[in-house]
PDB file of C-alpha atoms in Angstrom:
ATOM      1  CA  MET A   1     -38.363-292.833 -15.812  1.00  0.00           C
ATOM      2  CA  THR A   2     -39.848-291.913 -19.164  1.00  0.00           C
ATOM      3  CA  ARG A   3     -38.476-289.901 -21.569  1.00  0.00           C
ATOM      4  CA  ARG A   4     -40.816-286.696 -20.911  1.00  0.00           C
ATOM      5  CA  MET A   5     -40.238-286.981 -17.186  1.00  0.00           C
ATOM      6  CA  ARG A   6     -36.387-287.028 -17.920  1.00  0.00           C
ATOM      7  CA  ARG A   7     -37.031-284.022 -20.304  1.00  0.00           C
ATOM      8  CA  ARG A   8     -39.012-281.977 -17.844  1.00  0.00           C
ATOM      9  CA  ALA A   9     -36.724-282.721 -15.085  1.00  0.00           C
ATOM     10  CA  ALA A  10     -33.928-281.345 -17.150  1.00  0.00           C
ATOM     11  CA  ALA A  11     -35.957-278.267 -18.104  1.00  0.00           C
ATOM     12  CA  ARG A  12     -36.698-277.604 -13.911  1.00  0.00           C
ATOM     13  CA  ARG A  13     -32.764-277.528 -13.082  1.00  0.00           C
ATOM     14  CA  GLN A  14     -31.868-275.180 -16.487  1.00  0.00           C
ATOM     15  CA  ARG A  15     -34.861-273.271 -14.964  1.00  0.00           C
ATOM     16  CA  ARG A  16     -32.889-273.395 -11.175  1.00  0.00           C
ATOM     17  CA  ILE A  17     -29.503-272.812 -13.162  1.00  0.00           C
ATOM     18  CA  LEU A  18     -30.779-269.493 -15.295  1.00  0.00           C
ATOM     19  CA  SER A  19     -32.462-268.098 -11.799  1.00  0.00           C
ATOM     20  CA  VAL A  20     -29.027-268.305  -9.751  1.00  0.00           C
ATOM     21  CA  ILE A  21     -27.662-266.743 -12.971  1.00  0.00           C
ATOM     22  CA  ALA A  22     -30.025-264.081 -12.824  1.00  0.00           C
ATOM     23  CA  VAL A  23     -29.568-263.344  -9.140  1.00  0.00           C
ATOM     24  CA  ILE A  24     -25.949-263.250  -9.304  1.00  0.00           C
ATOM     25  CA  ALA A  25     -25.967-260.757 -12.264  1.00  0.00           C
ATOM     26  CA  VAL A  26     -28.472-258.405 -10.162  1.00  0.00           C
ATOM     27  CA  VAL A  27     -26.288-258.221  -7.027  1.00  0.00           C
ATOM     28  CA  ALA A  28     -23.193-258.042  -9.652  1.00  0.00           C
ATOM     29  CA  VAL A  29     -24.962-254.895 -11.461  1.00  0.00           C
ATOM     30  CA  MET A  30     -25.670-253.419  -7.606  1.00  0.00           C
ATOM     31  CA  VAL A  31     -21.991-253.710  -6.497  1.00  0.00           C
ATOM     32  CA  VAL A  32     -20.617-252.204  -9.480  1.00  0.00           C
ATOM     33  CA  ALA A  33     -23.080-249.347  -9.283  1.00  0.00           C
ATOM     34  CA  GLY A  34     -22.410-248.782  -5.359  1.00  0.00           C
ATOM     35  CA  ALA A  35     -18.867-248.764  -5.763  1.00  0.00           C
ATOM     36  CA  TRP A  36     -18.985-246.192  -8.397  1.00  0.00           C
ATOM     37  CA  GLY A  37     -21.216-244.103  -6.057  1.00  0.00           C
ATOM     38  CA  PHE A  38     -18.987-244.599  -3.395  1.00  0.00           C
ATOM     39  CA  ALA A  39     -15.908-243.544  -5.284  1.00  0.00           C
ATOM     40  CA  GLY A  40     -18.089-240.641  -6.658  1.00  0.00           C
ATOM     41  CA  ALA A  41     -18.900-239.334  -3.062  1.00  0.00           C
ATOM     42  CA  PHE A  42     -15.148-240.073  -1.805  1.00  0.00           C
ATOM     43  CA  SER A  43     -13.879-237.931  -4.842  1.00  0.00           C
ATOM     44  CA  SER A  44     -16.580-235.120  -4.108  1.00  0.00           C
ATOM     45  CA  GLY A  45     -15.270-235.365  -0.142  1.00  0.00           C
ATOM     46  CA  GLY A  46     -11.984-235.088  -1.321  1.00  0.00           C
ATOM     47  CA  HIS A  47     -12.701-232.165  -2.914  1.00  0.00           C
ATOM     48  CA  ALA A  48     -14.917-230.885  -0.628  1.00  0.00           C
ATOM     49  CA  ALA A  49     -12.358-231.513   2.587  1.00  0.00           C
ATOM     50  CA  ARG A  50      -9.260-229.473   0.277  1.00  0.00           C
ATOM     51  CA  ALA A  51     -11.809-226.745  -0.291  1.00  0.00           C
ATOM     52  CA  THR A  52     -12.038-226.491   3.602  1.00  0.00           C
ATOM     53  CA  ARG A  53      -8.774-227.285   4.141  1.00  0.00           C
ATOM     54  CA  SER A  54      -8.049-224.091   1.682  1.00  0.00           C
ATOM     55  CA  SER A  55     -10.369-221.919   2.974  1.00  0.00           C
ATOM     56  CA  ARG A  56      -9.454-222.387   6.004  1.00  0.00           C
ATOM     57  CA  ARG A  57      -5.438-221.479   5.059  1.00  0.00           C
ATOM     58  CA  ALA A  58      -7.071-218.384   3.506  1.00  0.00           C
ATOM     59  CA  LEU A  59      -8.628-217.693   6.922  1.00  0.00           C
ATOM     60  CA  SER A  60      -5.978-217.972   8.782  1.00  0.00           C
ATOM     61  CA  THR A  61      -3.253-216.275   6.142  1.00  0.00           C
ATOM     62  CA  GLY A  62      -5.790-213.093   5.814  1.00  0.00           C
ATOM     63  CA  SER A  63      -6.171-214.244   1.973  1.00  0.00           C
ATOM     64  CA  THR A  64      -9.623-214.145  -0.194  1.00  0.00           C
ATOM     65  CA  THR A  65     -10.388-214.093  -3.114  1.00  0.00           C
ATOM     66  CA  SER A  66     -13.555-211.971  -2.493  1.00  0.00           C
ATOM     67  CA  SER A  67     -13.438-208.152  -3.103  1.00  0.00           C
ATOM     68  CA  SER A  68     -13.299-207.245   0.454  1.00  0.00           C
ATOM     69  CA  THR A  69     -11.600-204.595   1.678  1.00  0.00           C
ATOM     70  CA  THR A  70      -8.909-204.361   4.308  1.00  0.00           C
ATOM     71  CA  THR A  71      -8.654-201.485   6.863  1.00  0.00           C
ATOM     72  CA  THR A  72      -5.050-200.294   7.460  1.00  0.00           C
ATOM     73  CA  THR A  73      -3.843-199.203  11.100  1.00  0.00           C
ATOM     74  CA  THR A  74      -0.994-197.591  10.642  1.00  0.00           C
ATOM     75  CA  PRO A  75      -0.511-195.219   7.781  1.00  0.00           C
ATOM     76  CA  PRO A  76       2.199-195.948   5.155  1.00  0.00           C
ATOM     77  CA  THR A  77       5.317-194.110   5.773  1.00  0.00           C
ATOM     78  CA  LEU A  78       6.528-191.573   3.103  1.00  0.00           C
ATOM     79  CA  PRO A  79       9.719-189.851   2.722  1.00  0.00           C
ATOM     80  CA  PRO A  80       9.327-186.558   4.946  1.00  0.00           C
ATOM     81  CA  THR A  81       8.899-183.464   3.109  1.00  0.00           C
ATOM     82  CA  PRO A  82      10.488-180.663   5.361  1.00  0.00           C
ATOM     83  CA  VAL A  83       9.444-177.650   5.702  1.00  0.00           C
ATOM     84  CA  ALA A  84      12.115-174.523   5.132  1.00  0.00           C
ATOM     85  CA  ILE A  85      12.727-172.224   9.038  1.00  0.00           C
ATOM     86  CA  GLN A  86      13.492-168.844   7.247  1.00  0.00           C
ATOM     87  CA  GLY A  87      16.267-166.947   7.923  1.00  0.00           C
ATOM     88  CA  GLY A  88      16.642-163.495  10.062  1.00  0.00           C
ATOM     89  CA  ALA A  89      16.938-161.644  13.203  1.00  0.00           C
ATOM     90  CA  VAL A  90      13.041-163.208  14.178  1.00  0.00           C
ATOM     91  CA  ALA A  91      12.473-166.945  14.671  1.00  0.00           C
ATOM     92  CA  PRO A  92       9.403-167.801  12.939  1.00  0.00           C
ATOM     93  CA  VAL A  93       6.584-169.009  15.734  1.00  0.00           C
ATOM     94  CA  ILE A  94       5.118-172.366  14.369  1.00  0.00           C
ATOM     95  CA  SER A  95       2.312-174.136  15.956  1.00  0.00           C
ATOM     96  CA  ARG A  96       1.600-176.462  13.020  1.00  0.00           C
ATOM     97  CA  VAL A  97       3.949-177.365  10.121  1.00  0.00           C
ATOM     98  CA  GLN A  98       2.591-177.078   6.833  1.00  0.00           C
ATOM     99  CA  THR A  99       3.475-180.488   5.127  1.00  0.00           C
ATOM    100  CA  PRO A 100       2.068-182.387   2.610  1.00  0.00           C
ATOM    101  CA  ASN A 101       2.793-185.893   4.501  1.00  0.00           C
ATOM    102  CA  PRO A 102      -0.072-187.609   6.563  1.00  0.00           C
ATOM    103  CA  VAL A 103       1.862-187.035   9.965  1.00  0.00           C
ATOM    104  CA  VAL A 104       1.404-185.794  13.447  1.00  0.00           C
ATOM    105  CA  PHE A 105       3.887-184.753  15.865  1.00  0.00           C
ATOM    106  CA  PHE A 106       3.684-185.718  19.944  1.00  0.00           C
ATOM    107  CA  THR A 107       5.732-183.509  21.844  1.00  0.00           C
ATOM    108  CA  ILE A 108       6.240-183.868  25.608  1.00  0.00           C
ATOM    109  CA  ASP A 109       7.484-180.930  28.050  1.00  0.00           C
ATOM    110  CA  ASP A 110       8.991-180.413  31.398  1.00  0.00           C
ATOM    111  CA  GLY A 111       9.358-184.388  33.207  1.00  0.00           C
ATOM    112  CA  MET A 112       8.545-183.816  36.742  1.00  0.00           C
ATOM    113  CA  VAL A 113       7.089-187.546  36.212  1.00  0.00           C
ATOM    114  CA  ARG A 114       9.047-190.528  35.262  1.00  0.00           C
ATOM    115  CA  ASP A 115       6.431-193.647  34.609  1.00  0.00           C
ATOM    116  CA  PRO A 116       8.882-196.512  32.962  1.00  0.00           C
ATOM    117  CA  ALA A 117       5.390-197.458  31.618  1.00  0.00           C
ATOM    118  CA  VAL A 118       6.050-194.582  28.827  1.00  0.00           C
ATOM    119  CA  VAL A 119       9.457-195.877  27.586  1.00  0.00           C
ATOM    120  CA  ASP A 120       7.659-199.092  27.089  1.00  0.00           C
ATOM    121  CA  PHE A 121       4.990-197.794  25.390  1.00  0.00           C
ATOM    122  CA  LEU A 122       7.211-195.789  22.800  1.00  0.00           C
ATOM    123  CA  ARG A 123       9.500-198.301  22.213  1.00  0.00           C
ATOM    124  CA  GLU A 124       7.027-201.094  21.477  1.00  0.00           C
ATOM    125  CA  GLN A 125       4.346-198.215  18.883  1.00  0.00           C
ATOM    126  CA  HIS A 126       7.814-197.295  17.497  1.00  0.00           C
ATOM    127  CA  ILE A 127       7.049-193.393  18.293  1.00  0.00           C
ATOM    128  CA  PRO A 128       8.858-190.698  17.685  1.00  0.00           C
ATOM    129  CA  VAL A 129       8.771-187.865  20.500  1.00  0.00           C
ATOM    130  CA  THR A 130      10.446-184.031  20.682  1.00  0.00           C
ATOM    131  CA  MET A 131      11.133-183.533  24.513  1.00  0.00           C
ATOM    132  CA  PHE A 132      11.023-179.974  25.739  1.00  0.00           C
ATOM    133  CA  LEU A 133      13.007-180.793  29.594  1.00  0.00           C
ATOM    134  CA  LEU A 134      13.535-178.369  32.536  1.00  0.00           C
ATOM    135  CA  PRO A 135      17.204-178.674  33.501  1.00  0.00           C
ATOM    136  CA  ASN A 136      16.412-179.733  36.991  1.00  0.00           C
ATOM    137  CA  PHE A 137      13.627-182.689  36.207  1.00  0.00           C
ATOM    138  CA  LEU A 138      16.893-184.000  34.180  1.00  0.00           C
ATOM    139  CA  HIS A 139      19.386-184.097  36.881  1.00  0.00           C
ATOM    140  CA  GLU A 140      16.905-185.797  38.554  1.00  0.00           C
ATOM    141  CA  ASP A 141      16.480-188.729  36.730  1.00  0.00           C
ATOM    142  CA  PRO A 142      19.290-188.388  33.693  1.00  0.00           C
ATOM    143  CA  ALA A 143      18.890-192.265  32.922  1.00  0.00           C
ATOM    144  CA  TYR A 144      15.344-191.973  32.244  1.00  0.00           C
ATOM    145  CA  PHE A 145      15.133-189.312  29.435  1.00  0.00           C
ATOM    146  CA  GLU A 146      18.429-191.106  28.178  1.00  0.00           C
ATOM    147  CA  ALA A 147      16.469-193.667  27.603  1.00  0.00           C
ATOM    148  CA  ILE A 148      13.686-191.997  25.739  1.00  0.00           C
ATOM    149  CA  HIS A 149      16.242-190.273  23.929  1.00  0.00           C
ATOM    150  CA  ALA A 150      18.029-193.279  22.604  1.00  0.00           C
ATOM    151  CA  LEU A 151      14.639-194.220  21.391  1.00  0.00           C
ATOM    152  CA  GLY A 152      15.232-191.567  18.929  1.00  0.00           C
ATOM    153  CA  ALA A 153      13.567-188.744  20.770  1.00  0.00           C
ATOM    154  CA  SER A 154      15.405-185.650  20.569  1.00  0.00           C
ATOM    155  CA  VAL A 155      15.850-182.779  23.259  1.00  0.00           C
ATOM    156  CA  GLN A 156      14.985-179.258  22.811  1.00  0.00           C
ATOM    157  CA  ASP A 157      15.129-176.528  24.538  1.00  0.00           C
ATOM    158  CA  HIS A 158      12.185-174.758  26.888  1.00  0.00           C
ATOM    159  CA  THR A 159      14.469-172.480  29.340  1.00  0.00           C
ATOM    160  CA  ILE A 160      15.841-173.128  32.957  1.00  0.00           C
ATOM    161  CA  SER A 161      12.968-171.846  35.214  1.00  0.00           C
ATOM    162  CA  HIS A 162       9.980-172.540  33.417  1.00  0.00           C
ATOM    163  CA  GLY A 163       9.202-168.851  34.339  1.00  0.00           C
ATOM    164  CA  ASP A 164       6.625-166.560  32.439  1.00  0.00           C
ATOM    165  CA  LEU A 165       9.048-164.910  29.929  1.00  0.00           C
ATOM    166  CA  ARG A 166       6.670-161.793  29.406  1.00  0.00           C
ATOM    167  CA  GLN A 167       7.499-160.846  32.614  1.00  0.00           C
ATOM    168  CA  LEU A 168      11.381-160.838  32.019  1.00  0.00           C
ATOM    169  CA  SER A 169      13.734-157.993  30.284  1.00  0.00           C
ATOM    170  CA  ALA A 170      15.333-159.219  27.000  1.00  0.00           C
ATOM    171  CA  ALA A 171      18.575-159.711  28.838  1.00  0.00           C
ATOM    172  CA  ALA A 172      17.090-162.425  31.664  1.00  0.00           C
ATOM    173  CA  GLN A 173      14.853-164.273  28.413  1.00  0.00           C
ATOM    174  CA  GLN A 174      18.600-164.790  26.873  1.00  0.00           C
ATOM    175  CA  ARG A 175      19.663-166.179  30.222  1.00  0.00           C
ATOM    176  CA  GLU A 176      16.775-168.584  30.440  1.00  0.00           C
ATOM    177  CA  MET A 177      16.895-169.290  26.639  1.00  0.00           C
ATOM    178  CA  CYS A 178      20.607-169.803  26.099  1.00  0.00           C
ATOM    179  CA  GLY A 179      21.511-171.362  29.683  1.00  0.00           C
ATOM    180  CA  VAL A 180      20.556-174.817  29.228  1.00  0.00           C
ATOM    181  CA  LEU A 181      22.195-175.263  25.253  1.00  0.00           C
ATOM    182  CA  ASN A 182      25.342-176.475  26.168  1.00  0.00           C
ATOM    183  CA  GLU A 183      24.687-178.569  28.911  1.00  0.00           C
ATOM    184  CA  TYR A 184      22.253-180.392  26.591  1.00  0.00           C
ATOM    185  CA  SER A 185      24.773-180.365  23.465  1.00  0.00           C
ATOM    186  CA  LEU A 186      26.943-182.435  25.915  1.00  0.00           C
ATOM    187  CA  ARG A 187      24.932-184.721  27.377  1.00  0.00           C
ATOM    188  CA  PHE A 188      22.435-185.481  24.071  1.00  0.00           C
ATOM    189  CA  GLY A 189      25.167-184.747  21.103  1.00  0.00           C
ATOM    190  CA  ALA A 190      23.299-182.402  19.706  1.00  0.00           C
ATOM    191  CA  ARG A 191      22.463-178.514  20.148  1.00  0.00           C
ATOM    192  CA  PRO A 192      19.195-177.507  20.869  1.00  0.00           C
ATOM    193  CA  TRP A 193      17.757-175.737  17.658  1.00  0.00           C
ATOM    194  CA  LEU A 194      13.975-175.478  19.091  1.00  0.00           C
ATOM    195  CA  PHE A 195      12.592-173.124  21.689  1.00  0.00           C
ATOM    196  CA  ARG A 196       9.026-173.566  23.498  1.00  0.00           C
ATOM    197  CA  PRO A 197       7.807-170.952  25.584  1.00  0.00           C
ATOM    198  CA  PRO A 198       6.861-172.181  29.054  1.00  0.00           C
ATOM    199  CA  GLY A 199       2.831-171.605  28.948  1.00  0.00           C
ATOM    200  CA  GLY A 200       2.920-170.692  25.522  1.00  0.00           C
ATOM    201  CA  PHE A 201       3.264-167.324  26.816  1.00  0.00           C
ATOM    202  CA  TYR A 202       5.860-164.602  24.666  1.00  0.00           C
ATOM    203  CA  ASN A 203       6.195-161.777  23.530  1.00  0.00           C
ATOM    204  CA  GLN A 204       7.823-159.893  20.589  1.00  0.00           C
ATOM    205  CA  SER A 205      11.079-160.030  22.106  1.00  0.00           C
ATOM    206  CA  VAL A 206      11.200-163.822  22.746  1.00  0.00           C
ATOM    207  CA  PRO A 207      11.825-164.685  18.764  1.00  0.00           C
ATOM    208  CA  VAL A 208      14.535-162.017  18.561  1.00  0.00           C
ATOM    209  CA  VAL A 209      16.187-163.821  21.789  1.00  0.00           C
ATOM    210  CA  ALA A 210      15.396-167.054  20.677  1.00  0.00           C
ATOM    211  CA  ARG A 211      17.648-165.836  17.396  1.00  0.00           C
ATOM    212  CA  ARG A 212      20.178-164.607  19.157  1.00  0.00           C
ATOM    213  CA  CYS A 213      20.613-168.259  21.045  1.00  0.00           C
ATOM    214  CA  GLY A 214      21.084-169.713  17.871  1.00  0.00           C
ATOM    215  CA  LEU A 215      17.176-171.127  18.007  1.00  0.00           C
ATOM    216  CA  ARG A 216      15.774-171.498  14.753  1.00  0.00           C
ATOM    217  CA  ALA A 217      12.153-171.716  15.386  1.00  0.00           C
ATOM    218  CA  VAL A 218       9.468-170.974  18.425  1.00  0.00           C
ATOM    219  CA  VAL A 219       7.583-173.942  18.758  1.00  0.00           C
ATOM    220  CA  THR A 220       3.951-174.051  20.325  1.00  0.00           C
ATOM    221  CA  TRP A 221       1.651-176.094  19.557  1.00  0.00           C
ATOM    222  CA  ARG A 222      -2.650-177.379  17.799  1.00  0.00           C
ATOM    223  CA  ALA A 223      -4.300-179.617  20.011  1.00  0.00           C
ATOM    224  CA  THR A 224      -3.437-180.575  23.628  1.00  0.00           C
ATOM    225  CA  MET A 225      -3.936-184.146  25.690  1.00  0.00           C
ATOM    226  CA  ASN A 226      -4.736-183.776  29.182  1.00  0.00           C
ATOM    227  CA  ASP A 227      -6.660-186.330  31.151  1.00  0.00           C
ATOM    228  CA  GLY A 228      -6.744-188.912  28.391  1.00  0.00           C
ATOM    229  CA  ARG A 229      -8.608-186.064  26.469  1.00  0.00           C
ATOM    230  CA  LEU A 230      -7.551-184.459  22.914  1.00  0.00           C
ATOM    231  CA  ASP A 231      -8.485-181.053  22.659  1.00  0.00           C
ATOM    232  CA  VAL A 232      -7.888-179.987  18.917  1.00  0.00           C
ATOM    233  CA  GLN A 233      -7.774-175.812  18.841  1.00  0.00           C
ATOM    234  CA  GLY A 234     -10.974-175.164  16.225  1.00  0.00           C
ATOM    235  CA  GLY A 235     -11.758-178.534  17.243  1.00  0.00           C
ATOM    236  CA  GLY A 236     -12.574-181.451  14.728  1.00  0.00           C
ATOM    237  CA  PRO A 237      -9.934-184.354  14.177  1.00  0.00           C
ATOM    238  CA  LEU A 238      -6.017-183.472  14.097  1.00  0.00           C
ATOM    239  CA  GLN A 239      -4.788-182.119  10.691  1.00  0.00           C
ATOM    240  CA  PRO A 240      -1.329-182.857   8.692  1.00  0.00           C
ATOM    241  CA  GLY A 241       1.041-181.585  10.426  1.00  0.00           C
ATOM    242  CA  ASP A 242      -0.479-180.454  13.700  1.00  0.00           C
ATOM    243  CA  ILE A 243       1.926-180.502  16.982  1.00  0.00           C
ATOM    244  CA  VAL A 244       0.657-182.408  19.893  1.00  0.00           C
ATOM    245  CA  LEU A 245       1.794-181.015  23.315  1.00  0.00           C
ATOM    246  CA  MET A 246       1.558-183.601  26.099  1.00  0.00           C
ATOM    247  CA  HIS A 247       3.489-183.468  29.555  1.00  0.00           C
ATOM    248  CA  PHE A 248       5.637-185.687  31.610  1.00  0.00           C
ATOM    249  CA  ARG A 249       2.428-186.333  34.264  1.00  0.00           C
ATOM    250  CA  PRO A 250       0.619-189.404  35.749  1.00  0.00           C
ATOM    251  CA  ASP A 251      -1.521-189.471  32.398  1.00  0.00           C
ATOM    252  CA  LEU A 252       1.277-189.561  30.230  1.00  0.00           C
ATOM    253  CA  ARG A 253       1.184-193.398  29.191  1.00  0.00           C
ATOM    254  CA  GLN A 254      -2.326-192.805  28.214  1.00  0.00           C
ATOM    255  CA  ASN A 255      -2.302-189.674  26.614  1.00  0.00           C
ATOM    256  CA  LEU A 256       0.293-191.135  24.227  1.00  0.00           C
ATOM    257  CA  GLU A 257      -2.434-193.815  23.535  1.00  0.00           C
ATOM    258  CA  VAL A 258      -5.152-191.629  23.144  1.00  0.00           C
ATOM    259  CA  ALA A 259      -3.155-189.312  20.958  1.00  0.00           C
ATOM    260  CA  LEU A 260      -2.019-192.203  18.589  1.00  0.00           C
ATOM    261  CA  ASP A 261      -5.491-193.480  18.210  1.00  0.00           C
ATOM    262  CA  ALA A 262      -6.824-190.370  17.147  1.00  0.00           C
ATOM    263  CA  ALA A 263      -3.795-189.813  14.838  1.00  0.00           C
ATOM    264  CA  ARG A 264      -4.644-193.471  13.254  1.00  0.00           C
ATOM    265  CA  ALA A 265      -8.203-192.642  12.992  1.00  0.00           C
ATOM    266  CA  ALA A 266      -7.618-189.137  11.473  1.00  0.00           C
ATOM    267  CA  GLY A 267      -5.172-191.548   8.537  1.00  0.00           C
ATOM    268  CA  LEU A 268      -1.909-189.804  10.099  1.00  0.00           C
ATOM    269  CA  GLN A 269       1.077-190.962  12.136  1.00  0.00           C
ATOM    270  CA  PRO A 270       3.730-189.814  14.712  1.00  0.00           C
ATOM    271  CA  ALA A 271       6.651-188.531  12.833  1.00  0.00           C
ATOM    272  CA  SER A 272       9.772-186.367  13.741  1.00  0.00           C
ATOM    273  CA  LEU A 273       9.057-182.817  13.924  1.00  0.00           C
ATOM    274  CA  GLU A 274      12.758-182.054  13.290  1.00  0.00           C
ATOM    275  CA  GLN A 275      12.818-184.166  10.067  1.00  0.00           C
ATOM    276  CA  TYR A 276       9.697-181.733   9.215  1.00  0.00           C
ATOM    277  CA  LEU A 277      11.886-178.387   9.601  1.00  0.00           C
ATOM    278  CA  THR A 278      15.142-177.115   8.014  1.00  0.00           C
ATOM    279  CA  ALA A 279      17.188-174.282   7.610  1.00  0.00           C
ATOM    280  CA  ALA A 280      16.125-172.206   4.712  1.00  0.00           C
TER     281      ALA A 280
END
């Protein structure tokens, strides 16, 4: 082989080596670029995954960074602002408590039907009520009313026999109105001091006799619940201080729920009537 031929062969080998090196370099660059791209994608995916997890946590806890408003179903509890009951020989007739607090008062009369679901609902919803009981129904099932009383309900006066007081003499009115006070005091540990006339019927002598019995106020109502229907005197929604009349009837559980929903829709909550009335 001549010297020229050897030089040509060496040049071809050198070109093949350079070509291989170039290919290796291109592959290396591609591998490095791919690695960086994968790392960036992995990093972005990690951030996205963390953001997704954070969003899920925010949804599960109810927190959010947006300026959304939250609807409050139960109004905040405020310290009671009691209204003074004036003294004197005549008890005032009260159908609504003039309080600035966003509260309403649920009152339940008589005691004919004793539905256990009512006790459960009062317990679950933490609803304070005032019971104006008749003694004959109390005697039929004292444990039922004691269970409601144990939840924080009070027991007040509703006469002995639920007659129309307008048809009675002052002496007969006094027997009806004073006749249950000692018994209720012993059974429930507190003497009744509020009186509800049966049917809401009264005449001029009833507030006078009420004071003779030591009763501070004659309590009527501004709204009634019957058959799942709320009726407010004058129409419109419930107002702060409204007194709502219900009865121990088969529909009481439903009436309590409807009244509670109506109160909350008006921005109100049930409160204890006795905490909002006080002696002057």
